[in-house]
mmCIF file of C-alpha atoms in Angstrom:
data_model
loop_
_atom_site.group_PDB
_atom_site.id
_atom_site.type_symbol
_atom_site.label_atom_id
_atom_site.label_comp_id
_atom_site.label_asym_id
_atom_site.label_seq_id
_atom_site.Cartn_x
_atom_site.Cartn_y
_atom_site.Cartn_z
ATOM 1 C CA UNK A 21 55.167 44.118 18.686
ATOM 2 C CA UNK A 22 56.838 47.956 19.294
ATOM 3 C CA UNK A 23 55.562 50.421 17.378
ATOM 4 C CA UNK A 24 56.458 52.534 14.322
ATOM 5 C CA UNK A 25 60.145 52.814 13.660
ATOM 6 C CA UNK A 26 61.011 55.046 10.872
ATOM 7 C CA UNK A 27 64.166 55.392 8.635
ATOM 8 C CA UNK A 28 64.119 58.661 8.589
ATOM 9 C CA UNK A 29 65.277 59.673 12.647
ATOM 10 C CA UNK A 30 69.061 58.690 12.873
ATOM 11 C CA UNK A 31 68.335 57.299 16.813
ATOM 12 C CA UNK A 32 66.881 54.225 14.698
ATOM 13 C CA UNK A 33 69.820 53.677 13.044
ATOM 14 C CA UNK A 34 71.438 50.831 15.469
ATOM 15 C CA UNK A 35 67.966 49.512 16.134
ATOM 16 C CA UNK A 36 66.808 48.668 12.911
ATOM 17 C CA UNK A 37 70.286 47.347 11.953
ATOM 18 C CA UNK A 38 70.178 44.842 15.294
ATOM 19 C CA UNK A 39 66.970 43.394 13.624
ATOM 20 C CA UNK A 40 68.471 43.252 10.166
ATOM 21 C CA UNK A 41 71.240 41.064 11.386
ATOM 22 C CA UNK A 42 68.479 39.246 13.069
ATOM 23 C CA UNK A 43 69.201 40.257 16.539
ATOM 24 C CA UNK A 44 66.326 40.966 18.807
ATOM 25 C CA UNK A 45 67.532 44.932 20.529
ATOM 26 C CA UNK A 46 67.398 45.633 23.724
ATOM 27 C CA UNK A 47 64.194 48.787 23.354
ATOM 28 C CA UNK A 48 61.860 45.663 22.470
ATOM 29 C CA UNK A 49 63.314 42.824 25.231
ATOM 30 C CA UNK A 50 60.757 44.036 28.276
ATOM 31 C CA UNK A 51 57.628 43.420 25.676
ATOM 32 C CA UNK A 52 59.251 40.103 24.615
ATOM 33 C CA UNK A 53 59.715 39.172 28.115
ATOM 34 C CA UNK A 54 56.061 40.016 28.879
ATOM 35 C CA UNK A 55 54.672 38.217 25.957
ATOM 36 C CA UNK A 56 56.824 34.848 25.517
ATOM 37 C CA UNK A 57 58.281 34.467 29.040
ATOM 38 C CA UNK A 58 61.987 34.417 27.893
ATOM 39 C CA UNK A 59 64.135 36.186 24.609
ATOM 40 C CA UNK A 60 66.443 33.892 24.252
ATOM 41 C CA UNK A 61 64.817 32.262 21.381
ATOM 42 C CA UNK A 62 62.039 35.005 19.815
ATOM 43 C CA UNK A 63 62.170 34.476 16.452
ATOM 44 C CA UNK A 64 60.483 37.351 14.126
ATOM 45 C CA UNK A 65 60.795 38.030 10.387
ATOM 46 C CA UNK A 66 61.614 42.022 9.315
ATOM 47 C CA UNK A 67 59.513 43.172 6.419
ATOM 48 C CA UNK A 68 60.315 46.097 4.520
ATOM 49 C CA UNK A 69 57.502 48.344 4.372
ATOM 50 C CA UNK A 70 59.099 51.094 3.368
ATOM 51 C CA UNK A 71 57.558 51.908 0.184
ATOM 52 C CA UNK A 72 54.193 51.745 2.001
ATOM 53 C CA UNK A 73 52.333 55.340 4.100
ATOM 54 C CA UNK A 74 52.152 54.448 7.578
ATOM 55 C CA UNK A 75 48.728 54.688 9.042
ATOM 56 C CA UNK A 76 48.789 53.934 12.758
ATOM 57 C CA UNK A 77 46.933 51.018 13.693
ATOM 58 C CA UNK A 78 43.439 51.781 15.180
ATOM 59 C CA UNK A 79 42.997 51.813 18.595
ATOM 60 C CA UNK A 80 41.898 48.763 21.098
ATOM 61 C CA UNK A 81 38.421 47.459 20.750
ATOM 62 C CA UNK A 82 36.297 48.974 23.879
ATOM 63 C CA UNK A 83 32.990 47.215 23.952
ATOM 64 C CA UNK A 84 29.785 49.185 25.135
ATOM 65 C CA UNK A 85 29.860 49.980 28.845
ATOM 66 C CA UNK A 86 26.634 51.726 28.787
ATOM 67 C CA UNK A 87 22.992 50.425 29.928
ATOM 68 C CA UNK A 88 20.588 48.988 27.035
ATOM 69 C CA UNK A 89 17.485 50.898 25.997
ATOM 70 C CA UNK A 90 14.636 49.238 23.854
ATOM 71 C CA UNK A 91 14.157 50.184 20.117
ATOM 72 C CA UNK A 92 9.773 51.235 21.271
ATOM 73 C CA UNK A 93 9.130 54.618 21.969
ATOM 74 C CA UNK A 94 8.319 54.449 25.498
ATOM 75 C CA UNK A 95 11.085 53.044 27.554
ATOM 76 C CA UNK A 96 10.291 51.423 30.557
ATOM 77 C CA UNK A 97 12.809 52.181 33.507
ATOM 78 C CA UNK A 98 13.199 49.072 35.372
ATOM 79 C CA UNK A 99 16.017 47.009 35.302
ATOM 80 C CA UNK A 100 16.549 44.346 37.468
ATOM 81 C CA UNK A 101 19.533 43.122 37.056
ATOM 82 C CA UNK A 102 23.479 44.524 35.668
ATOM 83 C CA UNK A 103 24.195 41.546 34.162
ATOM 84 C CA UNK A 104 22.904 37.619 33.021
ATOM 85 C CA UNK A 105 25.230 36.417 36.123
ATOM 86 C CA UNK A 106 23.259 38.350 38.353
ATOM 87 C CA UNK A 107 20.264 37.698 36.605
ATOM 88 C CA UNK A 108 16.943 36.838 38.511
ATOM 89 C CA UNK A 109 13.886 34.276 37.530
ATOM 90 C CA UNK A 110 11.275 36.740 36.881
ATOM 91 C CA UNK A 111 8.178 35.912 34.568
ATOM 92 C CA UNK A 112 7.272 38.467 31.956
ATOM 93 C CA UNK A 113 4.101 40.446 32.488
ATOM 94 C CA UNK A 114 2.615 41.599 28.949
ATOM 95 C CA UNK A 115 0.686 45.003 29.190
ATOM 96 C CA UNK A 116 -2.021 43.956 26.715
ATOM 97 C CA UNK A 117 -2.539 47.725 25.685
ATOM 98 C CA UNK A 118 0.972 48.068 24.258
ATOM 99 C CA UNK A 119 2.518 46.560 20.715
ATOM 100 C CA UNK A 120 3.491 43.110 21.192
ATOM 101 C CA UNK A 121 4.873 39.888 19.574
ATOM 102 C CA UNK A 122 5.889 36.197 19.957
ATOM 103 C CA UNK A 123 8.608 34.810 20.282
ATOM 104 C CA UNK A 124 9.574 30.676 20.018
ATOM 105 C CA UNK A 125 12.177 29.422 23.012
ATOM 106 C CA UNK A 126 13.180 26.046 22.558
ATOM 107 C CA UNK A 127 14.764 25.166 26.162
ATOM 108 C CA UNK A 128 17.474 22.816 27.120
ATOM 109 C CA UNK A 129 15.047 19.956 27.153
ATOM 110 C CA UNK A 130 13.660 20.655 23.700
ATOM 111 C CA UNK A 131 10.568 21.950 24.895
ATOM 112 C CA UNK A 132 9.374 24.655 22.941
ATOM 113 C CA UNK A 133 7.401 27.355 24.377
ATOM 114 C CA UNK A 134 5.667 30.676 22.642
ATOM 115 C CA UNK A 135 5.961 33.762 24.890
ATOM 116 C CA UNK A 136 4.447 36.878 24.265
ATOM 117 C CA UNK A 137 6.573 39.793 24.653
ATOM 118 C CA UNK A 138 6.149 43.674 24.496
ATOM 119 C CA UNK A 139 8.038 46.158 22.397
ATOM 120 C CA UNK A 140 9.512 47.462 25.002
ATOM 121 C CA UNK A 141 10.828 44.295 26.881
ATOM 122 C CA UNK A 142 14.959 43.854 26.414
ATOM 123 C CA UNK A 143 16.789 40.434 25.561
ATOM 124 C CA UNK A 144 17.736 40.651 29.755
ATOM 125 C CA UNK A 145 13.711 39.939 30.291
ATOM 126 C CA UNK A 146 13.901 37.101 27.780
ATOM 127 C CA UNK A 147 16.497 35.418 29.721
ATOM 128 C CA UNK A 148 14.569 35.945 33.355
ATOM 129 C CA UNK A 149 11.581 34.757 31.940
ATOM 130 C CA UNK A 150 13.657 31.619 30.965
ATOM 131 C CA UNK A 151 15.246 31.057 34.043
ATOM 132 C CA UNK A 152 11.604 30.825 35.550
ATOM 133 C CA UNK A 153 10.216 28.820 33.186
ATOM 134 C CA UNK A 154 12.596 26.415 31.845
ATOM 135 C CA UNK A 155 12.727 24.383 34.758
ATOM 136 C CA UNK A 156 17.060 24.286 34.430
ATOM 137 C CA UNK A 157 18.951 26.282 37.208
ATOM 138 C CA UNK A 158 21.983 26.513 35.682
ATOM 139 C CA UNK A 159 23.677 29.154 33.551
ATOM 140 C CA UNK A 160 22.469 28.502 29.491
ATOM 141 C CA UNK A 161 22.956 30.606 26.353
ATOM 142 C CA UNK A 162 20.337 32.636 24.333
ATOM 143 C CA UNK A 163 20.860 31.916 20.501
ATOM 144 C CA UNK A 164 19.164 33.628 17.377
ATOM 145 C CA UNK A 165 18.203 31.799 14.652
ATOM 146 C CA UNK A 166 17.836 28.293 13.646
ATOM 147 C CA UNK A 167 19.753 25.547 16.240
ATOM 148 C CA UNK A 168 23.142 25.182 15.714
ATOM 149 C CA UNK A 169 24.804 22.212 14.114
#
């Protein structure tokens, strides 16, 4: 909570002495508000770091906003839907004349089925194809790998 304070700027003085005698001051109160509801009772602990090289932290995790592209060399353009809650039941179409493999589903019902998929098809067409086959309308999760325990 608060960022860097250093020892060195004189305008730290009084706050870093408030802490020391275990008082929480008055530049941090708004983000203790915010995060615990009340500052009556924050507790924290101080920790001298001061032998240390500050390195700002790194910044917020942004995950990938962009649209997915296949790893084959032709990419195919359609996409039919933004995102699995707007996904559609759509059966895959293999195009017999492109690279291909197989992959094992095992659905909610333990029913195993072995689908032939093209290069270029993305883990979105995996999950249409299983919400037409699968025979469960509900929302379900695709997992890699062996079942979990």
């Amino acid at each position: 909570m608060g960022s860097f304070v250093t020892l060195r700027n004189q305008k730290n003085a009084h706050f870093l002495e408030e802490m020391k005698k275990g008082y929480l001051p008055p530049e941090l109160e708004d983000e203790a508000k915010q995060q615990f509801g009340a500052v009556e009772n924050v507790q924290f602990n101080l920790v001298d770091k001061s032998t240390e090289t500050y390195s700002p932290p790194p910044g917020a995790f942004k995950a990938f906003g962009g649209q997915g592209h296949s790893l084959a060399a032709e990419a195919r353009p359609k996409r039919v839907a933004v995102s699995f809650s707007e996904a559609l039941p759509c059966e895959i179409v293999v195009d017999e004349s492109q690279p291909k493999t197989t992959i094992q589903i095992v659905t909610h019902d333990r029913k195993r089925m072995r689908v032939a998929f093209n290069l270029f098809h993305t883990v979105m067409d995996i999950y249409q194809h299983v919400l037409a086959t699968a025979g469960h309308p509900g929302p379900f999760q695709l997992i890699a790998g062996f079942p979990q325990n």
